[in-house]
């Protein structure tokens, strides 16, 4: 996992740094900070491997190495690589596996070194030696060239991933796909959005993964660790949030908020999947619930989450799947304070 911080520099020094296009200043700063803190260095084999692949421009193998270190399911490495490099996925994986074995590194990246998991050390090395920087730049460039629908999908993902853009760290940036597929389908007015999700994978912004435990088994859409800063920036972008002050007096929006707060306060409402239609009957607006839901989703105000089925494990009971309705984080920040001010103004305090 990675975080960012900024420093203040004299203008002249910054100008001279920018003139040196051949220097990766982020990499130099990371190394200087690490040496100052006397942090333990990476195993020399991992350091040499990453630098060798980087210097020989074998970026597809470095991305495969990242996927090996990041994904929970090894089977999904090939699935993602096939989207990124059609027809070459197995070859890339096998070439990297051979290279790892030649270096004496387990191809599955199992094991540890000086108390750290090998997977974490690999990701640390990719960050330290500028690979994350390269991947992030490429993702930004590709996203800028993509369609409005793809960029809107990326923005929607940011609303799932980033609850608070001003919090230093978001723990787990992944979602169960049912929620995103349903919400994105409504937002774009499309029956099938798999091609949009796969475009986000091809860009390198997210990846498919699979989680399996005694209690849960389900697919995941996982944020690329090097793309965290991109999602944080997207999460505050108001271009995809369509609202006006009239919304604060709209009877159907207020009815939806009242429906939303029916069980768990205004933060969210979870509805058992097979009881969803029954729950909708509690909505007291002048228009049908589904019509209002579609409008609010398309305006970037509401998103739909999903809690997958949980099997019974030990003393913990099973739980059926739930749909989870909630306001997007940006809508909560932008609309709810105005709604409160509107309500207070009517009290004539």
Coordinates of C-alpha atoms in Angstrom, one line a residue, residues 44-333:
X44 CA 19.3 -7.8 -3.5
X45 CA 17.7 -10.4 -5.8
X46 CA 14.4 -8.5 -5.8
X47 CA 16.1 -5.2 -6.3
X48 CA 18.2 -6.5 -9.2
X49 CA 15.1 -8.2 -10.8
X50 CA 13.0 -5.1 -10.7
X51 CA 15.7 -2.8 -11.9
X52 CA 16.7 -5.2 -14.7
X53 CA 13.2 -5.5 -16.0
X54 CA 12.7 -1.7 -15.7
X55 CA 15.9 -0.9 -17.5
X56 CA 15.1 -3.3 -20.3
X57 CA 11.6 -1.9 -20.7
X58 CA 9.9 -5.2 -19.9
X59 CA 6.9 -3.4 -18.5
X60 CA 4.5 -6.2 -19.3
X61 CA 6.5 -8.5 -17.0
X62 CA 6.7 -5.9 -14.3
X63 CA 2.9 -5.6 -14.5
X64 CA 2.6 -9.4 -14.2
X65 CA 5.0 -9.2 -11.2
X66 CA 2.7 -6.6 -9.6
X67 CA -0.4 -8.8 -10.2
X68 CA 1.4 -11.7 -8.6
X69 CA 2.1 -9.6 -5.6
X70 CA -1.3 -8.0 -5.4
X71 CA -4.1 -10.4 -6.4
X72 CA -5.6 -12.9 -4.0
X73 CA -6.3 -15.5 -6.8
X74 CA -3.4 -16.6 -9.0
X75 CA -5.9 -17.7 -11.6
X76 CA -7.0 -14.1 -12.2
X77 CA -3.4 -13.1 -13.2
X78 CA -3.9 -14.6 -16.6
X79 CA -7.5 -13.3 -16.9
X80 CA -6.3 -9.7 -16.4
X81 CA -3.2 -10.1 -18.6
X82 CA -5.4 -11.4 -21.4
X83 CA -7.4 -8.2 -21.3
X84 CA -4.2 -6.1 -21.3
X85 CA -2.2 -8.1 -23.7
X86 CA -4.6 -10.3 -25.8
X87 CA -3.0 -13.6 -26.9
X88 CA 0.1 -13.1 -24.8
X89 CA -1.0 -13.6 -21.2
X90 CA 0.3 -17.1 -20.7
X91 CA 3.6 -16.4 -22.4
X92 CA 4.1 -13.3 -20.1
X93 CA 3.3 -15.3 -17.0
X94 CA 5.6 -18.2 -18.0
X95 CA 8.5 -15.9 -18.9
X96 CA 8.2 -14.1 -15.6
X97 CA 8.0 -17.5 -13.8
X98 CA 11.2 -18.7 -15.5
X99 CA 13.0 -15.4 -14.6
X100 CA 11.9 -15.6 -11.0
X101 CA 13.1 -19.2 -10.7
X102 CA 16.5 -18.3 -12.3
X103 CA 16.8 -15.7 -9.5
X104 CA 16.0 -18.2 -6.8
X105 CA 12.6 -16.5 -6.1
X106 CA 9.4 -18.6 -5.7
X107 CA 7.2 -17.9 -8.7
X108 CA 4.2 -17.6 -6.4
X109 CA 6.0 -15.1 -4.2
X110 CA 5.3 -17.1 -1.1
X111 CA 7.5 -16.8 1.9
X112 CA 9.1 -13.9 3.7
X113 CA 12.3 -12.0 4.3
X114 CA 13.4 -10.5 7.6
X115 CA 9.8 -10.6 8.9
X116 CA 8.2 -9.1 5.8
X117 CA 6.1 -11.0 3.3
X118 CA 7.8 -11.5 -0.1
X119 CA 4.7 -10.1 -1.8
X120 CA 4.9 -6.8 0.2
X121 CA 8.6 -6.5 -0.5
X122 CA 8.0 -6.8 -4.3
X123 CA 5.3 -4.1 -4.2
X124 CA 7.7 -2.0 -2.1
X125 CA 10.4 -2.5 -4.7
X126 CA 8.0 -1.6 -7.5
X127 CA 7.3 1.6 -5.7
X128 CA 10.8 2.4 -4.7
X129 CA 12.3 2.0 -8.2
X130 CA 9.8 4.1 -10.2
X131 CA 7.6 1.3 -11.6
X132 CA 4.5 2.7 -9.8
X133 CA 5.3 6.1 -11.2
X134 CA 5.4 4.8 -14.7
X135 CA 2.2 2.8 -14.3
X136 CA 0.4 5.8 -12.9
X137 CA 1.5 8.1 -15.7
X138 CA 0.3 5.6 -18.3
X139 CA -3.0 5.2 -16.6
X140 CA -3.6 9.0 -16.5
X141 CA -2.7 9.3 -20.2
X142 CA -4.9 6.5 -21.3
X143 CA -7.9 7.7 -19.2
X144 CA -7.6 11.2 -20.7
X145 CA -8.0 9.6 -24.1
X146 CA -11.0 7.5 -23.2
X147 CA -14.7 8.1 -23.8
X148 CA -17.0 10.0 -21.5
X149 CA -18.6 6.7 -20.4
X150 CA -15.3 5.2 -19.4
X151 CA -14.3 8.3 -17.4
X152 CA -17.8 8.3 -15.8
X153 CA -17.3 4.7 -14.8
X154 CA -13.9 5.6 -13.3
X155 CA -15.5 8.4 -11.3
X156 CA -18.3 6.1 -10.1
X157 CA -15.6 3.7 -8.8
X158 CA -14.0 6.5 -6.9
X159 CA -17.3 7.0 -5.1
X160 CA -17.2 3.3 -4.0
X161 CA -13.5 3.4 -3.1
X162 CA -13.0 6.8 -1.5
X163 CA -15.3 7.7 1.3
X164 CA -13.2 10.6 2.5
X165 CA -10.6 12.1 0.2
X166 CA -9.1 14.0 3.0
X167 CA -8.4 10.9 5.2
X168 CA -4.8 9.8 5.0
X169 CA -5.6 6.2 4.1
X170 CA -8.4 4.1 2.8
X171 CA -8.0 0.5 3.9
X172 CA -9.5 -1.8 1.3
X173 CA -10.1 -0.4 -2.2
X174 CA -12.2 -3.2 -3.8
X175 CA -15.9 -3.8 -4.4
X176 CA -18.1 -6.8 -5.1
X177 CA -19.0 -6.4 -8.9
X178 CA -22.8 -6.8 -8.6
X179 CA -23.1 -3.4 -7.1
X180 CA -21.0 -1.5 -9.6
X181 CA -22.5 -3.4 -12.6
X182 CA -26.0 -2.5 -11.5
X183 CA -25.3 1.2 -10.7
X184 CA -23.2 1.8 -13.8
X185 CA -25.8 0.2 -16.0
X186 CA -28.4 2.6 -14.6
X187 CA -26.0 5.6 -14.9
X188 CA -25.1 4.9 -18.5
X189 CA -28.5 3.5 -19.5
X190 CA -27.0 0.2 -20.7
X191 CA -28.0 -3.4 -20.2
X192 CA -24.4 -4.7 -20.3
X193 CA -21.4 -2.8 -19.0
X194 CA -18.8 -5.5 -19.0
X195 CA -16.9 -3.9 -21.9
X196 CA -16.6 -0.7 -19.9
X197 CA -15.2 -2.5 -16.9
X198 CA -12.7 -4.4 -19.1
X199 CA -11.6 -1.1 -20.6
X200 CA -10.8 0.1 -17.1
X201 CA -8.8 -3.1 -16.7
X202 CA -7.0 -2.5 -20.0
X203 CA -6.1 1.0 -18.9
X204 CA -4.6 -0.6 -15.7
X205 CA -6.9 1.3 -13.3
X206 CA -8.5 -1.8 -11.8
X207 CA -8.2 -5.5 -11.9
X208 CA -10.5 -8.5 -11.5
X209 CA -9.8 -10.7 -8.5
X210 CA -11.5 -13.4 -6.5
X211 CA -11.9 -13.7 -2.7
X212 CA -12.6 -17.0 -1.1
X213 CA -12.9 -18.0 2.6
X214 CA -15.0 -20.2 4.7
X215 CA -17.7 -17.5 4.9
X216 CA -17.5 -15.8 1.5
X217 CA -16.7 -16.6 -2.2
X218 CA -17.1 -13.9 -4.7
X219 CA -15.4 -11.9 -7.5
X220 CA -13.8 -8.5 -6.8
X221 CA -13.0 -5.4 -8.7
X222 CA -9.7 -4.2 -7.1
X223 CA -8.1 -0.8 -7.3
X224 CA -4.6 -0.8 -8.6
X225 CA -2.4 0.3 -5.7
X226 CA -0.5 2.8 -7.9
X227 CA -3.8 4.4 -9.0
X228 CA -4.9 5.4 -5.5
X229 CA -4.1 9.1 -6.0
X230 CA -6.1 9.0 -9.3
X231 CA -9.2 7.8 -7.5
X232 CA -8.7 10.4 -4.7
X233 CA -8.7 13.1 -7.3
X234 CA -11.7 11.7 -9.2
X235 CA -13.7 11.4 -5.9
X236 CA -13.8 15.2 -5.6
X237 CA -14.6 15.9 -9.3
X238 CA -18.0 17.7 -9.4
X239 CA -18.4 17.4 -13.1
X240 CA -20.3 14.1 -12.8
X241 CA -22.5 15.4 -9.9
X242 CA -25.6 16.9 -11.4
X243 CA -27.7 18.8 -8.8
X244 CA -29.3 22.2 -8.2
X245 CA -30.7 24.0 -5.2
X246 CA -34.2 23.0 -6.4
X247 CA -33.3 19.4 -5.4
X248 CA -33.4 20.4 -1.8
X249 CA -37.1 21.2 -2.1
X250 CA -38.0 18.3 -4.4
X251 CA -40.6 16.1 -2.7
X252 CA -39.4 12.9 -4.3
X253 CA -35.8 13.5 -3.3
X254 CA -36.9 14.2 0.3
X255 CA -39.1 11.1 0.2
X256 CA -36.1 9.1 -0.9
X257 CA -34.0 10.4 1.9
X258 CA -36.8 9.5 4.3
X259 CA -37.0 6.0 2.8
X260 CA -33.2 5.7 3.0
X261 CA -33.2 6.6 6.7
X262 CA -35.9 4.1 7.6
X263 CA -33.5 1.5 9.2
X264 CA -29.9 2.5 9.5
X265 CA -30.1 6.4 9.6
X266 CA -29.4 8.4 6.5
X267 CA -26.0 6.8 5.8
X268 CA -27.3 3.8 4.0
X269 CA -30.2 1.3 3.8
X270 CA -29.5 -2.4 3.3
X271 CA -32.3 -4.5 1.8
X272 CA -32.3 -8.3 1.6
X273 CA -32.1 -9.1 -2.1
X274 CA -35.3 -11.2 -2.4
X275 CA -37.2 -8.6 -0.3
X276 CA -36.2 -5.6 -2.4
X277 CA -39.6 -5.1 -4.1
X278 CA -41.3 -5.2 -0.7
X279 CA -39.0 -2.5 0.7
X280 CA -39.7 -0.3 -2.3
X281 CA -43.4 -0.2 -1.3
X282 CA -42.4 1.9 1.7
X283 CA -41.4 4.8 -0.6
X284 CA -43.9 7.6 -0.3
X285 CA -43.0 9.8 -3.2
X286 CA -45.4 11.0 -6.0
X287 CA -43.4 9.0 -8.6
X288 CA -42.5 5.3 -8.7
X289 CA -39.4 4.3 -6.6
X290 CA -37.5 2.9 -9.6
X291 CA -38.0 6.1 -11.6
X292 CA -36.6 8.3 -8.8
X293 CA -33.8 5.8 -8.2
X294 CA -32.7 6.0 -11.8
X295 CA -32.8 9.8 -11.8
X296 CA -30.7 10.0 -8.7
X297 CA -28.1 7.4 -9.9
X298 CA -27.8 9.2 -13.2
X299 CA -27.2 12.5 -11.5
X300 CA -24.4 11.0 -9.4
X301 CA -26.3 11.3 -6.1
X302 CA -27.0 7.7 -5.3
X303 CA -25.1 4.4 -5.7
X304 CA -26.1 0.9 -5.0
X305 CA -23.8 -1.4 -3.0
X306 CA -24.0 -5.2 -2.5
X307 CA -23.3 -7.5 0.5
X308 CA -22.7 -11.0 -0.9
X309 CA -24.1 -14.1 0.7
X310 CA -22.3 -15.2 3.9
X311 CA -22.1 -18.8 4.9
X312 CA -22.5 -19.9 8.4
X313 CA -19.1 -20.3 10.1
X314 CA -18.7 -21.3 13.7
X315 CA -20.9 -19.2 15.9
X316 CA -21.4 -16.6 13.1
X317 CA -24.7 -17.1 11.4
X318 CA -25.3 -17.1 7.7
X319 CA -26.6 -13.9 5.9
X320 CA -28.5 -13.6 2.7
X321 CA -27.2 -11.2 0.0
X322 CA -28.3 -7.5 0.4
X323 CA -28.6 -4.6 -1.9
X324 CA -27.3 -1.4 -0.1
X325 CA -28.6 2.0 -1.1
X326 CA -26.6 5.1 -0.1
X327 CA -25.7 8.6 -1.2
X328 CA -22.4 9.0 -3.0
X329 CA -19.7 10.5 -0.7
X330 CA -19.5 13.6 -2.8
X331 CA -23.3 14.0 -2.6
X332 CA -23.2 13.7 1.2
X333 CA -20.5 16.4 1.3

